[in-house]
Amino acid sequence: MLPTPLLLVGIILMGGITLILRAFPTLVPQRLLRQRWLLALNFALPMAVMTILIMASLNLFTEHFTMTRLGAEIIALVFVLLSYIRWHNVFISLAVGIGSLNGILLLLQ
């Protein structure tokens, strides 16, 4: 475990960075926020982040990789997609994803 002063410095730095990122849109002039590259970044970034999160959540390159688990994860992702399309609620989709993955893995064992 890390020493307490180092943990406190890390927490303070993360809090400061979060504060700066949250305050950035209100502190920067609107003309800078309307630049073409920033609008393109705002358009593409959410899909890129979701793709990275989905690829990271799949156990493709682990030592415990099995086709059964991969199939269960893909089915759970489909359930998450369908629940989000139906209810437009991230928290419900999160619960559906966790529940369906655990349920499918329980059924397949």
Tab-separated table of N, CA and C in Angstrom:
chain	number	residue	atom	x	y	z
A	1	MET	N	0.840	-1.182	0.000
A	1	MET	CA	0.000	0.000	0.000
A	1	MET	C	0.886	1.246	0.000
A	2	LEU	N	0.414	2.263	-0.657
A	2	LEU	CA	1.174	3.514	-0.742
A	2	LEU	C	1.104	4.272	0.575
A	3	PRO	N	2.146	5.069	0.867
A	3	PRO	CA	2.106	5.875	2.094
A	3	PRO	C	0.996	6.927	2.026
A	4	THR	N	0.486	7.303	3.186
A	4	THR	CA	-0.638	8.238	3.272
A	4	THR	C	-0.355	9.585	2.604
A	5	PRO	N	0.806	10.218	2.800
A	5	PRO	CA	1.032	11.514	2.122
A	5	PRO	C	0.964	11.400	0.596
A	6	LEU	N	1.466	10.305	0.056
A	6	LEU	CA	1.420	10.118	-1.393
A	6	LEU	C	-0.021	9.941	-1.871
A	7	LEU	N	-0.818	9.221	-1.110
A	7	LEU	CA	-2.231	9.065	-1.454
A	7	LEU	C	-2.961	10.401	-1.408
A	8	LEU	N	-2.678	11.206	-0.403
A	8	LEU	CA	-3.323	12.519	-0.300
A	8	LEU	C	-2.934	13.425	-1.459
A	9	VAL	N	-1.664	13.413	-1.853
A	9	VAL	CA	-1.224	14.212	-3.002
A	9	VAL	C	-1.948	13.749	-4.258
A	10	GLY	N	-2.077	12.438	-4.430
A	10	GLY	CA	-2.783	11.913	-5.595
A	10	GLY	C	-4.243	12.320	-5.610
A	11	ILE	N	-4.901	12.256	-4.464
A	11	ILE	CA	-6.310	12.644	-4.380
A	11	ILE	C	-6.481	14.128	-4.679
A	12	ILE	N	-5.599	14.958	-4.134
A	12	ILE	CA	-5.688	16.401	-4.378
A	12	ILE	C	-5.432	16.716	-5.853
A	13	LEU	N	-4.450	16.058	-6.468
A	13	LEU	CA	-4.178	16.282	-7.893
A	13	LEU	C	-5.360	15.846	-8.761
A	14	MET	N	-5.925	14.681	-8.466
A	14	MET	CA	-7.076	14.215	-9.255
A	14	MET	C	-8.266	15.152	-9.089
A	15	GLY	N	-8.471	15.653	-7.865
A	15	GLY	CA	-9.558	16.609	-7.640
A	15	GLY	C	-9.338	17.905	-8.401
A	16	GLY	N	-8.094	18.389	-8.397
A	16	GLY	CA	-7.787	19.611	-9.137
A	16	GLY	C	-7.970	19.457	-10.637
A	17	ILE	N	-7.509	18.335	-11.174
A	17	ILE	CA	-7.673	18.084	-12.603
A	17	ILE	C	-9.154	17.979	-12.961
A	18	THR	N	-9.920	17.298	-12.121
A	18	THR	CA	-11.362	17.178	-12.364
A	18	THR	C	-12.032	18.545	-12.334
A	19	LEU	N	-11.659	19.381	-11.366
A	19	LEU	CA	-12.232	20.724	-11.273
A	19	LEU	C	-11.914	21.546	-12.521
A	20	ILE	N	-10.676	21.481	-12.982
A	20	ILE	CA	-10.284	22.221	-14.188
A	20	ILE	C	-11.068	21.740	-15.405
A	21	LEU	N	-11.190	20.418	-15.560
A	21	LEU	CA	-11.919	19.884	-16.709
A	21	LEU	C	-13.399	20.244	-16.655
A	22	ARG	N	-13.979	20.241	-15.468
A	22	ARG	CA	-15.395	20.598	-15.338
A	22	ARG	C	-15.629	22.091	-15.575
A	23	ALA	N	-14.699	22.922	-15.149
A	23	ALA	CA	-14.865	24.366	-15.280
A	23	ALA	C	-14.441	24.884	-16.645
A	24	PHE	N	-13.733	24.089	-17.430
A	24	PHE	CA	-13.202	24.527	-18.716
A	24	PHE	C	-14.252	25.156	-19.630
A	25	PRO	N	-15.425	24.524	-19.838
A	25	PRO	CA	-16.397	25.140	-20.759
A	25	PRO	C	-16.927	26.485	-20.292
A	26	THR	N	-16.971	26.724	-18.993
A	26	THR	CA	-17.488	28.010	-18.522
A	26	THR	C	-16.416	29.094	-18.490
A	27	LEU	N	-15.154	28.713	-18.421
A	27	LEU	CA	-14.074	29.689	-18.342
A	27	LEU	C	-13.540	30.114	-19.709
A	28	VAL	N	-13.707	29.257	-20.712
A	28	VAL	CA	-13.181	29.535	-22.048
A	28	VAL	C	-14.219	30.333	-22.843
A	29	PRO	N	-13.781	31.349	-23.594
A	29	PRO	CA	-14.725	32.112	-24.415
A	29	PRO	C	-15.459	31.219	-25.431
A	30	GLN	N	-16.701	31.559	-25.716
A	30	GLN	CA	-17.536	30.763	-26.617
A	30	GLN	C	-16.945	30.654	-28.019
A	31	ARG	N	-16.254	31.668	-28.485
A	31	ARG	CA	-15.694	31.605	-29.839
A	31	ARG	C	-14.643	30.506	-29.952
A	32	LEU	N	-13.922	30.224	-28.858
A	32	LEU	CA	-12.948	29.136	-28.880
A	32	LEU	C	-13.636	27.767	-28.857
A	33	LEU	N	-14.781	27.692	-28.186
A	33	LEU	CA	-15.507	26.420	-28.109
A	33	LEU	C	-16.195	26.054	-29.421
A	34	ARG	N	-16.344	27.024	-30.311
A	34	ARG	CA	-17.021	26.765	-31.590
A	34	ARG	C	-16.044	26.461	-32.724
A	35	GLN	N	-14.810	26.192	-32.413
A	35	GLN	CA	-13.850	25.865	-33.452
A	35	GLN	C	-14.158	24.492	-34.043
A	36	ARG	N	-13.832	24.347	-35.312
A	36	ARG	CA	-14.185	23.131	-36.058
A	36	ARG	C	-13.589	21.870	-35.429
A	37	TRP	N	-12.319	21.924	-35.028
A	37	TRP	CA	-11.680	20.726	-34.475
A	37	TRP	C	-12.304	20.316	-33.146
A	38	LEU	N	-12.724	21.301	-32.341
A	38	LEU	CA	-13.336	20.978	-31.059
A	38	LEU	C	-14.743	20.412	-31.245
A	39	LEU	N	-15.476	20.924	-32.226
A	39	LEU	CA	-16.801	20.361	-32.530
A	39	LEU	C	-16.672	18.936	-33.058
A	40	ALA	N	-15.663	18.691	-33.886
A	40	ALA	CA	-15.438	17.328	-34.387
A	40	ALA	C	-15.051	16.384	-33.255
A	41	LEU	N	-14.246	16.875	-32.334
A	41	LEU	CA	-13.861	16.067	-31.176
A	41	LEU	C	-15.080	15.745	-30.307
A	42	ASN	N	-15.937	16.728	-30.062
A	42	ASN	CA	-17.153	16.504	-29.279
A	42	ASN	C	-18.091	15.521	-29.973
A	43	PHE	N	-18.061	15.492	-31.282
A	43	PHE	CA	-18.913	14.562	-32.025
A	43	PHE	C	-18.372	13.140	-31.964
A	44	ALA	N	-17.057	12.978	-32.110
A	44	ALA	CA	-16.468	11.643	-32.235
A	44	ALA	C	-16.061	11.011	-30.908
A	45	LEU	N	-15.784	11.803	-29.910
A	45	LEU	CA	-15.233	11.275	-28.667
A	45	LEU	C	-16.159	10.305	-27.923
A	46	PRO	N	-17.458	10.579	-27.784
A	46	PRO	CA	-18.294	9.622	-27.045
A	46	PRO	C	-18.296	8.224	-27.663
A	47	MET	N	-18.382	8.128	-28.970
A	47	MET	CA	-18.380	6.815	-29.614
A	47	MET	C	-17.025	6.127	-29.457
A	48	ALA	N	-15.956	6.901	-29.529
A	48	ALA	CA	-14.625	6.322	-29.348
A	48	ALA	C	-14.449	5.792	-27.927
A	49	VAL	N	-14.915	6.544	-26.947
A	49	VAL	CA	-14.810	6.098	-25.556
A	49	VAL	C	-15.640	4.834	-25.334
A	50	MET	N	-16.856	4.790	-25.870
A	50	MET	CA	-17.699	3.600	-25.708
A	50	MET	C	-17.070	2.392	-26.391
A	51	THR	N	-16.459	2.586	-27.549
A	51	THR	CA	-15.788	1.477	-28.232
A	51	THR	C	-14.621	0.956	-27.406
A	52	ILE	N	-13.840	1.853	-26.846
A	52	ILE	CA	-12.718	1.437	-26.009
A	52	ILE	C	-13.210	0.707	-24.772
A	53	LEU	N	-14.270	1.198	-24.143
A	53	LEU	CA	-14.800	0.538	-22.956
A	53	LEU	C	-15.345	-0.850	-23.276
A	54	ILE	N	-16.024	-0.990	-24.402
A	54	ILE	CA	-16.563	-2.301	-24.789
A	54	ILE	C	-15.429	-3.269	-25.087
A	55	MET	N	-14.440	-2.828	-25.832
A	55	MET	CA	-13.319	-3.716	-26.152
A	55	MET	C	-12.541	-4.101	-24.894
A	56	ALA	N	-12.427	-3.174	-23.956
A	56	ALA	CA	-11.718	-3.478	-22.709
A	56	ALA	C	-12.524	-4.421	-21.827
A	57	SER	N	-13.842	-4.371	-21.939
A	57	SER	CA	-14.668	-5.234	-21.084
A	57	SER	C	-14.694	-6.681	-21.570
A	58	LEU	N	-14.435	-6.894	-22.847
A	58	LEU	CA	-14.404	-8.258	-23.360
A	58	LEU	C	-13.090	-8.919	-22.970
A	59	ASN	N	-13.165	-10.167	-22.539
A	59	ASN	CA	-11.969	-10.889	-22.093
A	59	ASN	C	-11.314	-11.609	-23.265
A	60	LEU	N	-10.859	-10.850	-24.248
A	60	LEU	CA	-10.280	-11.460	-25.442
A	60	LEU	C	-8.839	-11.904	-25.242
A	61	PHE	N	-8.071	-11.166	-24.475
A	61	PHE	CA	-6.646	-11.423	-24.383
A	61	PHE	C	-6.220	-11.796	-22.970
A	62	THR	N	-7.058	-12.533	-22.276
A	62	THR	CA	-6.703	-12.987	-20.941
A	62	THR	C	-6.397	-14.475	-20.979
A	63	GLU	N	-5.793	-14.949	-19.929
A	63	GLU	CA	-5.467	-16.375	-19.884
A	63	GLU	C	-6.695	-17.237	-19.623
A	64	HIS	N	-7.797	-16.620	-19.177
A	64	HIS	CA	-9.024	-17.362	-18.904
A	64	HIS	C	-10.035	-17.236	-20.044
A	65	PHE	N	-9.564	-16.959	-21.250
A	65	PHE	CA	-10.455	-16.765	-22.391
A	65	PHE	C	-11.119	-18.085	-22.784
A	66	THR	N	-12.442	-18.034	-22.921
A	66	THR	CA	-13.207	-19.160	-23.466
A	66	THR	C	-14.258	-18.583	-24.403
A	67	MET	N	-14.633	-19.373	-25.379
A	67	MET	CA	-15.669	-18.919	-26.318
A	67	MET	C	-17.015	-18.790	-25.608
A	68	THR	N	-17.251	-19.605	-24.583
A	68	THR	CA	-18.504	-19.525	-23.835
A	68	THR	C	-18.632	-18.170	-23.154
A	69	ARG	N	-17.558	-17.748	-22.507
A	69	ARG	CA	-17.593	-16.443	-21.828
A	69	ARG	C	-17.725	-15.304	-22.834
A	70	LEU	N	-17.020	-15.386	-23.940
A	70	LEU	CA	-17.125	-14.351	-24.960
A	70	LEU	C	-18.547	-14.279	-25.506
A	71	GLY	N	-19.152	-15.431	-25.760
A	71	GLY	CA	-20.541	-15.457	-26.231
A	71	GLY	C	-21.484	-14.837	-25.218
A	72	ALA	N	-21.283	-15.156	-23.928
A	72	ALA	CA	-22.124	-14.577	-22.875
A	72	ALA	C	-21.946	-13.068	-22.804
A	73	GLU	N	-20.721	-12.585	-22.959
A	73	GLU	CA	-20.472	-11.145	-22.921
A	73	GLU	C	-21.124	-10.440	-24.110
A	74	ILE	N	-21.068	-11.049	-25.266
A	74	ILE	CA	-21.686	-10.433	-26.451
A	74	ILE	C	-23.201	-10.403	-26.305
A	75	ILE	N	-23.786	-11.476	-25.789
A	75	ILE	CA	-25.240	-11.498	-25.567
A	75	ILE	C	-25.621	-10.431	-24.535
A	76	ALA	N	-24.828	-10.293	-23.474
A	76	ALA	CA	-25.096	-9.267	-22.468
A	76	ALA	C	-25.002	-7.865	-23.081
A	77	LEU	N	-24.031	-7.657	-23.974
A	77	LEU	CA	-23.928	-6.360	-24.653
A	77	LEU	C	-25.156	-6.076	-25.511
A	78	VAL	N	-25.691	-7.098	-26.141
A	78	VAL	CA	-26.913	-6.922	-26.932
A	78	VAL	C	-28.079	-6.544	-26.019
A	79	PHE	N	-28.167	-7.197	-24.846
A	79	PHE	CA	-29.215	-6.839	-23.885
A	79	PHE	C	-29.065	-5.398	-23.405
A	80	VAL	N	-27.831	-4.959	-23.181
A	80	VAL	CA	-27.589	-3.579	-22.772
A	80	VAL	C	-28.051	-2.621	-23.865
A	81	LEU	N	-27.699	-2.915	-25.100
A	81	LEU	CA	-28.109	-2.067	-26.218
A	81	LEU	C	-29.627	-1.990	-26.323
A	82	LEU	N	-30.280	-3.132	-26.247
A	82	LEU	CA	-31.744	-3.146	-26.354
A	82	LEU	C	-32.412	-2.413	-25.192
A	83	SER	N	-31.872	-2.582	-23.979
A	83	SER	CA	-32.464	-1.885	-22.840
A	83	SER	C	-32.250	-0.382	-22.948
A	84	TYR	N	-31.105	0.039	-23.478
A	84	TYR	CA	-30.885	1.472	-23.630
A	84	TYR	C	-31.793	2.056	-24.711
A	85	ILE	N	-31.991	1.309	-25.791
A	85	ILE	CA	-32.907	1.771	-26.840
A	85	ILE	C	-34.324	1.891	-26.287
A	86	ARG	N	-34.698	0.957	-25.423
A	86	ARG	CA	-36.071	0.934	-24.891
A	86	ARG	C	-36.298	2.026	-23.849
A	87	TRP	N	-35.390	2.143	-22.846
A	87	TRP	CA	-35.647	3.026	-21.714
A	87	TRP	C	-34.780	4.285	-21.691
A	88	HIS	N	-33.756	4.383	-22.476
A	88	HIS	CA	-32.857	5.556	-22.505
A	88	HIS	C	-32.351	5.908	-21.117
A	89	ASN	N	-31.954	4.895	-20.359
A	89	ASN	CA	-31.471	5.111	-19.003
A	89	ASN	C	-30.198	4.289	-18.811
A	90	VAL	N	-29.107	4.973	-18.517
A	90	VAL	CA	-27.817	4.308	-18.381
A	90	VAL	C	-27.806	3.361	-17.187
A	91	PHE	N	-28.426	3.766	-16.087
A	91	PHE	CA	-28.402	2.938	-14.881
A	91	PHE	C	-29.182	1.641	-15.071
A	92	ILE	N	-30.305	1.714	-15.751
A	92	ILE	CA	-31.059	0.490	-16.044
A	92	ILE	C	-30.243	-0.405	-16.970
A	93	SER	N	-29.616	0.186	-17.970
A	93	SER	CA	-28.798	-0.599	-18.890
A	93	SER	C	-27.616	-1.241	-18.177
A	94	LEU	N	-27.027	-0.535	-17.237
A	94	LEU	CA	-25.932	-1.093	-16.454
A	94	LEU	C	-26.403	-2.298	-15.643
A	95	ALA	N	-27.547	-2.160	-14.990
A	95	ALA	CA	-28.087	-3.270	-14.198
A	95	ALA	C	-28.463	-4.448	-15.090
A	96	VAL	N	-29.051	-4.160	-16.248
A	96	VAL	CA	-29.409	-5.228	-17.187
A	96	VAL	C	-28.156	-5.946	-17.674
A	97	GLY	N	-27.099	-5.206	-17.966
A	97	GLY	CA	-25.855	-5.817	-18.443
A	97	GLY	C	-25.214	-6.718	-17.405
A	98	ILE	N	-25.114	-6.230	-16.182
A	98	ILE	CA	-24.503	-7.037	-15.119
A	98	ILE	C	-25.370	-8.250	-14.820
A	99	GLY	N	-26.674	-8.034	-14.712
A	99	GLY	CA	-27.579	-9.148	-14.417
A	99	GLY	C	-27.610	-10.184	-15.519
A	100	SER	N	-27.659	-9.727	-16.771
A	100	SER	CA	-27.731	-10.691	-17.869
A	100	SER	C	-26.417	-11.462	-18.022
A	101	LEU	N	-25.281	-10.803	-17.847
A	101	LEU	CA	-24.005	-11.515	-17.939
A	101	LEU	C	-23.894	-12.579	-16.851
A	102	ASN	N	-24.220	-12.199	-15.618
A	102	ASN	CA	-24.152	-13.178	-14.533
A	102	ASN	C	-25.177	-14.285	-14.716
A	103	GLY	N	-26.372	-13.943	-15.198
A	103	GLY	CA	-27.396	-14.958	-15.422
A	103	GLY	C	-27.009	-15.929	-16.526
A	104	ILE	N	-26.483	-15.406	-17.606
A	104	ILE	CA	-26.065	-16.282	-18.724
A	104	ILE	C	-24.912	-17.177	-18.304
A	105	LEU	N	-23.931	-16.624	-17.600
A	105	LEU	CA	-22.816	-17.440	-17.138
A	105	LEU	C	-23.274	-18.500	-16.144
A	106	LEU	N	-24.262	-18.173	-15.314
A	106	LEU	CA	-24.808	-19.163	-14.381
A	106	LEU	C	-25.522	-20.283	-15.127
A	107	LEU	N	-26.276	-19.917	-16.163
A	107	LEU	CA	-26.981	-20.928	-16.949
A	107	LEU	C	-26.035	-21.830	-17.747
A	108	LEU	N	-24.905	-21.277	-18.176
A	108	LEU	CA	-23.967	-22.045	-19.010
A	108	LEU	C	-23.025	-22.932	-18.202
A	109	GLN	N	-22.986	-22.756	-16.898
A	109	GLN	CA	-22.069	-23.589	-16.083
A	109	GLN	C	-22.671	-24.924	-15.758
